[in-house]
Amino acid sequence: MPATITCDVAIVGGGLAGGLIALALKHKRPHCDVRLIEAGRAIGGNHLWSFFASDVAAADRWLVAPLISHSWAAYDVAFPAHGRTIAAPYHSIESSRLDAVVRAALPEDAVLLRRKVLAASNRAVVFADGDRIEAGGVIDCRGVGDLSTLECGWQKFYGRELALREAHGLERPVIMDATVDQSDGYRFVYTLPFGPARAFVEDTYYSDTPGVNVAMLGERIDDYVAAQGWHVDKVAREEAGSLPVAMGGDFEAYWQSGGNRVAKAGTRAGLFHPLTSYSLPDAVRTAALVAEARDLSGAALHELLHGFARNTWRQRRFYRMLAKMLFRAAEPAERYRVLERFYRLSPELIGRFYAGKSTLFDQMRTLSGKPPVPIGRAVSALTRNSK
Ligand SMILES: Cc1cc2nc3c(=O)[nH]c(=O)nc-3n(C[C@H](O)[C@H](O)[C@H](O)COP(=O)(O)OP(=O)(O)OC[C@H]3O[C@@H](n4cnc5c(N)ncnc54)[C@H](O)[C@@H]3O)c2cc1C
């Protein structure tokens, strides 16, 4: 006999956005009866989420503080004609930590793992096995919606956490080493030093197509590691991804593709940075917003989160335009010049850019001076219709 569970708020999808909303509700609304439903065997899947301290408002730091696995006071970038250390704190969250913190914070019966959801409306959730949840409100956090409603390029990557035979000598993350071969599009290696002989090394590139060739990226990591003079003892963990870089698109169509009239959060709500594809800053803001909401009914949550996601989308036109410049105006081998130039700007401006909070002055500063790509192509890329 299928079972029916009742609760105040059902969160569908126990990834980054769903996990953070569950934690925020537990902290701010301890009497709210929450269910967090995840198809996988753990909350958060297999991820490493990194962010700059300036991505998270001081008022929201309590939410991410217990999740941080690694922290550094500064980071490096390297380009063919420019390298720099930027004094801005940087943090990483391991998904295993999110899983442990969520499970410790929520009652055992509030976290439903290995439960695949077939359908969600704004007050009900139906599981693949026929069970259902009837909730005061539902928030769908099942990851990306229909990306064909957006005009996308792709940020593709494959990373390995390496136990090395000897100390790597890095003091801080190298978040972009773009001195590597650039022939297929903007490419960089991202290295996080986790311990004296432990490092996470990821090969990333911006591409016109979504497929990830893990074998090729693995060879690139091998070459990079060898060029540093490091020797690998063991690969402790791997991760790969292909994330949308949004140049334009129809926000309402995207929202509806994830389910009409259902509240959504995370990438399902289009809440990611158009150029970096990172969603952590928005996921923290969304969780804080939900936890402060006066009304947690399905209709009110839909109103709140639809409004938040729509306004965020509108405010991000500048980043979509930059993404378009990166993909449409520059030849693949020259795309790095857009970023090389950007990384000469002030650390504060760079911080606001990653947080998705660039001011009008920042936008003018980013675009002023000689364009790093041919002006004719830049103008034609930018004047093509985009939302
Ligand atoms: C490998 C990788 C590394 C990344 N690194 C960063 C980073 O460093 N910083 C950053 O800000 N962003 C990063 N991103 C981008 C983005 O922030 C992440 O993809 C983030 O996890 C998106 O959060 P989300 O909650 O929207 O989706 P997810 O975290 O993907 O969560 C969706 C969850 O829903 C579950 N689900 C899906 N369908 C069902 C169903 N039918 N029933 C039940 N559960 C279901 C999934 O199993 C999943 O756990 C990374 C992405 C990837 C893939």
XYZ file of C-alpha atoms and ligand atoms in Angstrom:
440
model
C 0.000 0.000 0.000
C 1.601 3.317 -1.003
C 2.269 5.596 1.982
C 1.424 9.290 2.302
C 3.729 11.467 4.379
C 2.614 14.923 5.482
C 4.963 17.799 6.327
C 5.265 21.589 6.208
C 7.896 21.905 3.473
C 9.105 19.229 1.045
C 12.416 19.960 -0.684
C 12.873 17.815 -3.782
C 16.550 17.245 -4.648
C 19.171 17.071 -1.917
C 21.990 18.787 -3.805
C 23.594 22.103 -2.980
C 20.468 24.291 -3.144
C 18.160 21.784 -1.430
C 20.704 20.989 1.287
C 21.254 24.672 2.090
C 17.514 25.420 2.246
C 17.007 22.475 4.609
C 19.821 23.708 6.876
C 18.559 27.297 6.839
C 14.988 26.241 7.697
C 16.216 23.985 10.472
C 18.251 26.817 11.957
C 15.752 29.665 11.607
C 12.455 27.720 11.825
C 13.221 24.758 14.108
C 9.534 23.828 14.398
C 9.021 23.607 10.647
C 8.593 19.958 9.640
C 10.860 19.583 6.595
C 11.534 16.622 4.268
C 14.597 16.618 2.026
C 14.244 14.061 -0.758
C 17.226 12.835 -2.740
C 17.502 10.155 -5.422
C 21.188 9.510 -4.683
C 22.728 7.716 -1.743
C 24.074 10.899 -0.100
C 23.218 14.569 0.096
C 25.282 16.619 -2.366
C 26.492 13.863 -4.687
C 30.197 13.941 -5.574
C 31.240 17.590 -5.674
C 33.663 20.151 -4.501
C 32.073 23.603 -4.328
C 34.426 26.534 -4.078
C 33.637 30.184 -3.500
C 35.185 33.508 -2.566
C 34.430 34.836 0.926
C 32.998 37.948 -0.759
C 30.370 35.770 -2.528
C 28.487 35.373 0.748
C 27.007 38.326 2.678
C 28.205 38.694 6.281
C 24.631 38.060 7.482
C 24.579 34.633 5.740
C 28.037 33.338 6.728
C 26.624 31.229 9.554
C 25.050 28.985 6.935
C 28.268 28.102 5.070
C 30.751 28.301 7.987
C 30.132 24.715 9.258
C 30.431 23.346 5.711
C 33.869 24.671 4.807
C 36.476 21.950 4.331
C 39.423 24.086 3.143
C 40.212 27.829 3.324
C 42.959 30.081 1.989
C 43.681 33.799 2.469
C 44.614 34.494 -1.169
C 44.748 32.918 -4.619
C 46.834 33.151 -7.801
C 45.996 33.553 -11.476
C 48.460 33.074 -14.355
C 48.107 34.140 -18.003
C 50.658 34.259 -20.828
C 51.325 37.991 -20.253
C 50.181 38.476 -16.677
C 50.254 36.684 -13.333
C 49.019 37.856 -9.982
C 48.324 36.955 -6.360
C 45.008 38.341 -5.158
C 44.480 38.742 -1.431
C 40.884 37.544 -1.184
C 39.839 34.596 1.005
C 38.738 31.489 -0.878
C 36.944 28.413 0.482
C 35.967 24.918 -0.630
C 33.120 22.710 0.559
C 33.297 18.944 0.055
C 29.963 17.310 -0.650
C 30.718 14.661 1.995
C 30.795 17.493 4.533
C 27.455 18.884 3.339
C 26.029 15.379 3.687
C 27.365 14.986 7.244
C 26.203 18.447 8.385
C 22.706 18.052 6.914
C 22.263 14.590 8.448
C 23.448 15.817 11.849
C 21.137 18.856 11.772
C 17.914 17.202 10.572
C 15.945 14.444 12.297
C 16.599 11.029 10.751
C 13.158 10.784 9.143
C 13.527 14.220 7.510
C 16.227 13.065 5.069
C 14.889 10.629 2.467
C 17.742 9.143 0.441
C 17.561 6.852 -2.609
C 14.048 8.101 -3.234
C 13.388 9.058 -6.829
C 10.658 11.630 -7.347
C 8.477 11.297 -10.433
C 6.503 14.510 -10.152
C 6.143 17.554 -7.932
C 3.360 20.129 -7.735
C 3.329 23.066 -5.354
C 1.811 20.952 -2.528
C 2.513 17.342 -3.424
C 5.355 15.034 -4.364
C 4.940 11.641 -6.021
C 7.679 9.023 -5.698
C 8.585 6.449 -8.324
C 7.369 3.697 -5.967
C 3.914 5.286 -5.618
C 4.391 6.857 -2.160
C 3.512 10.539 -1.898
C 4.114 13.576 0.231
C 1.462 16.141 0.942
C 3.120 19.329 2.073
C 2.214 22.901 2.928
C 4.771 23.886 0.293
C 7.174 22.206 -2.142
C 10.490 23.521 -3.452
C 11.921 21.754 -6.476
C 15.741 21.680 -6.416
C 16.326 18.808 -8.867
C 19.099 20.525 -10.838
C 19.000 22.101 -14.294
C 15.770 22.503 -16.275
C 15.498 22.553 -20.069
C 18.665 24.292 -21.232
C 17.383 24.429 -24.825
C 15.368 27.478 -23.671
C 18.678 29.298 -23.102
C 21.483 30.251 -25.450
C 24.427 28.430 -23.927
C 28.108 27.791 -24.293
C 29.745 25.295 -21.937
C 32.326 25.233 -19.204
C 33.686 21.682 -19.139
C 36.042 20.186 -16.628
C 37.515 17.088 -15.112
C 39.374 17.152 -11.802
C 41.355 14.746 -9.661
C 42.250 14.923 -6.007
C 45.825 13.661 -5.918
C 47.970 12.230 -3.158
C 51.487 13.169 -4.276
C 54.763 11.477 -3.477
C 56.379 14.756 -2.513
C 55.295 18.213 -1.313
C 53.872 20.347 -4.138
C 55.134 23.612 -2.652
C 51.918 25.554 -3.344
C 50.806 27.943 -0.622
C 47.475 28.924 -2.125
C 45.074 27.963 -4.893
C 45.899 28.707 -8.505
C 42.357 29.282 -9.641
C 43.317 29.895 -13.278
C 46.555 28.830 -14.859
C 45.879 29.842 -18.458
C 49.502 29.533 -19.542
C 48.526 26.083 -20.880
C 47.676 25.389 -24.557
C 44.656 27.468 -25.650
C 43.904 25.945 -29.029
C 40.338 24.657 -28.297
C 38.953 27.670 -26.499
C 39.572 29.355 -23.181
C 41.334 26.728 -21.088
C 42.937 26.761 -17.671
C 44.135 24.428 -14.950
C 42.723 24.938 -11.462
C 44.767 23.687 -8.516
C 43.775 23.647 -4.864
C 46.437 22.663 -2.326
C 44.622 20.595 0.330
C 47.734 19.604 2.264
C 51.522 19.654 1.736
C 51.368 16.647 -0.614
C 47.689 16.667 -1.526
C 46.181 18.731 -4.316
C 43.030 18.924 -6.383
C 43.942 19.517 -10.054
C 41.232 20.248 -12.609
C 41.468 20.929 -16.333
C 38.727 23.302 -17.485
C 37.787 24.789 -20.800
C 35.049 26.884 -22.345
C 33.586 25.173 -25.360
C 30.735 25.465 -27.857
C 29.547 21.894 -27.193
C 28.526 20.146 -23.936
C 30.260 16.727 -24.211
C 33.167 16.090 -21.833
C 36.074 13.948 -23.004
C 37.294 12.691 -19.634
C 40.120 10.596 -21.154
C 41.554 13.620 -22.968
C 41.241 15.841 -19.886
C 42.881 13.099 -17.807
C 45.883 13.139 -20.152
C 46.056 16.893 -19.855
C 46.115 16.601 -16.064
C 48.880 13.983 -16.305
C 50.911 16.358 -18.513
C 50.331 19.318 -16.214
C 51.263 17.347 -13.107
C 54.422 16.041 -14.813
C 55.352 19.576 -15.921
C 55.190 20.693 -12.264
C 57.625 17.886 -11.397
C 55.029 16.132 -9.209
C 54.548 12.367 -8.936
C 51.156 10.870 -8.169
C 50.820 8.194 -5.501
C 47.061 7.873 -5.683
C 43.975 9.465 -7.211
C 41.718 9.918 -4.187
C 38.640 11.304 -5.937
C 37.525 12.490 -9.378
C 34.798 14.798 -10.611
C 33.646 16.009 -14.002
C 31.079 18.484 -15.222
C 29.726 20.410 -18.158
C 28.090 23.585 -16.936
C 25.988 26.016 -18.958
C 27.409 29.453 -19.706
C 24.355 31.583 -20.478
C 24.589 34.117 -23.290
C 20.849 34.762 -23.458
C 17.545 32.968 -23.547
C 13.980 33.000 -22.349
C 13.903 32.982 -18.550
C 10.141 32.317 -18.294
C 10.374 29.332 -20.639
C 13.289 28.005 -18.592
C 11.379 28.449 -15.323
C 8.288 26.705 -16.676
C 10.344 23.837 -18.103
C 11.093 22.814 -14.514
C 7.363 22.619 -13.671
C 4.647 25.240 -13.854
C 3.633 27.027 -10.589
C 6.124 25.027 -8.501
C 8.664 26.920 -6.401
C 12.216 26.213 -7.567
C 15.703 26.889 -6.291
C 19.278 26.327 -7.424
C 20.113 25.719 -11.061
C 16.516 24.578 -11.656
C 15.491 28.190 -10.990
C 18.183 29.537 -13.353
C 20.086 30.742 -10.283
C 23.662 30.463 -11.475
C 26.246 32.987 -12.593
C 25.902 33.252 -16.381
C 29.645 33.311 -17.022
C 31.180 31.123 -14.311
C 28.137 28.781 -13.991
C 28.690 28.778 -10.248
C 25.544 28.579 -8.176
C 26.751 28.606 -4.584
C 26.377 32.377 -3.971
C 22.764 32.313 -5.213
C 22.002 29.089 -3.350
C 23.053 30.731 -0.066
C 20.946 33.835 -0.788
C 17.951 31.682 -1.698
C 18.219 29.579 1.462
C 18.365 32.735 3.621
C 15.345 34.151 1.771
C 13.249 30.998 2.237
C 14.133 30.752 5.921
C 12.923 34.348 6.462
C 9.724 33.946 4.389
C 6.529 34.743 6.258
C 4.437 32.249 4.322
C 5.797 28.788 3.444
C 2.748 27.653 1.469
C 3.369 26.316 -2.049
C 1.766 29.322 -3.752
C 3.652 31.858 -1.626
C 6.966 30.037 -2.123
C 6.377 30.011 -5.880
C 5.675 33.747 -5.857
C 8.742 34.475 -3.734
C 11.234 32.314 -5.611
C 9.925 33.079 -9.086
C 10.257 36.800 -8.318
C 13.750 36.351 -6.880
C 14.990 34.255 -9.801
C 13.409 36.536 -12.418
C 14.960 39.675 -10.882
C 18.326 37.955 -10.586
C 18.132 36.930 -14.260
C 17.297 40.512 -15.299
C 20.154 41.951 -13.276
C 22.646 39.608 -14.952
C 22.384 40.916 -18.512
C 25.917 42.268 -18.293
C 27.373 38.821 -17.571
C 25.413 37.248 -20.420
C 26.811 39.929 -22.688
C 30.368 39.145 -21.532
C 29.700 35.449 -22.107
C 28.584 36.306 -25.619
C 31.748 38.305 -26.184
C 33.817 35.383 -24.960
C 32.115 32.848 -27.214
C 31.040 34.794 -30.262
C 33.561 37.601 -30.670
C 36.843 35.850 -29.955
C 38.507 33.014 -31.847
C 38.874 30.003 -29.500
C 42.647 30.426 -29.170
C 42.247 34.135 -28.307
C 39.445 33.849 -25.733
C 41.848 33.890 -22.808
C 42.622 37.560 -23.588
C 39.164 38.583 -22.279
C 40.012 37.038 -18.878
C 43.643 38.120 -18.894
C 42.534 41.706 -19.229
C 39.801 41.316 -16.607
C 42.325 40.006 -14.083
C 44.252 43.283 -14.228
C 41.319 45.052 -12.528
C 40.978 45.715 -8.786
C 40.445 42.793 -6.372
C 37.239 44.427 -5.119
C 35.808 44.651 -8.631
C 36.806 41.032 -9.302
C 35.124 39.979 -6.045
C 31.873 41.748 -6.969
C 31.989 40.120 -10.406
C 32.126 36.589 -8.966
C 29.407 37.418 -6.464
C 27.205 38.601 -9.374
C 27.119 42.065 -7.800
C 29.028 44.211 -10.315
C 28.112 47.899 -10.065
C 27.486 50.068 -13.113
C 30.942 51.550 -12.599
C 32.439 48.016 -12.508
C 30.690 47.232 -15.775
C 32.051 50.372 -17.425
C 35.529 49.661 -16.030
C 35.410 46.065 -17.318
C 34.510 47.219 -20.823
C 36.651 50.373 -21.024
C 39.908 50.609 -22.982
C 41.022 48.671 -26.029
C 38.832 45.547 -26.437
C 40.791 42.302 -26.101
C 38.846 40.889 -29.073
C 38.285 42.373 -32.575
C 35.909 45.317 -32.223
C 33.788 44.473 -35.313
C 33.058 40.942 -34.079
C 32.398 42.197 -30.552
C 29.803 44.693 -31.800
C 28.098 42.155 -34.049
C 28.018 39.560 -31.217
C 26.512 42.061 -28.807
C 23.930 43.515 -31.146
C 22.438 40.102 -31.928
C 19.101 39.824 -30.136
C 19.450 38.616 -26.548
C 17.357 38.774 -23.372
C 31.545 18.653 -10.519
C 30.970 20.036 -10.311
C 31.700 20.978 -9.595
C 31.158 22.268 -9.399
N 31.871 23.177 -8.694
C 31.281 24.336 -8.338
C 31.944 25.240 -7.460
O 33.103 25.030 -7.108
N 31.280 26.368 -7.053
C 30.005 26.628 -7.464
O 29.402 27.616 -7.023
N 29.406 25.827 -8.359
C 29.993 24.691 -8.794
N 29.353 23.849 -9.644
C 28.119 24.328 -10.295
C 26.869 24.252 -9.424
O 27.017 25.069 -8.305
C 26.586 22.847 -8.964
O 26.212 22.097 -10.087
C 25.510 22.741 -7.875
O 25.606 21.471 -7.308
C 24.121 23.011 -8.386
O 23.246 22.928 -7.297
P 21.735 22.428 -7.433
O 21.258 22.226 -6.053
O 21.001 23.295 -8.359
O 21.870 21.026 -8.179
P 22.538 19.695 -7.654
O 23.568 20.001 -6.628
O 22.942 18.935 -8.861
O 21.348 18.951 -6.908
C 20.256 18.365 -7.575
C 19.910 17.115 -6.792
O 18.636 16.647 -7.184
C 18.693 15.238 -7.188
N 17.633 14.759 -8.082
C 17.539 14.938 -9.423
N 16.432 14.348 -9.897
C 15.810 13.777 -8.832
C 14.631 13.027 -8.682
N 13.828 12.731 -9.738
N 14.271 12.599 -7.443
C 15.047 12.906 -6.367
N 16.192 13.613 -6.449
C 16.572 14.049 -7.670
C 20.080 14.919 -7.722
O 20.484 13.604 -7.399
C 20.906 15.996 -7.051
O 21.476 15.580 -5.826
C 29.881 22.588 -9.917
C 29.200 21.627 -10.660
C 29.729 20.371 -10.867
C 28.948 19.365 -11.684
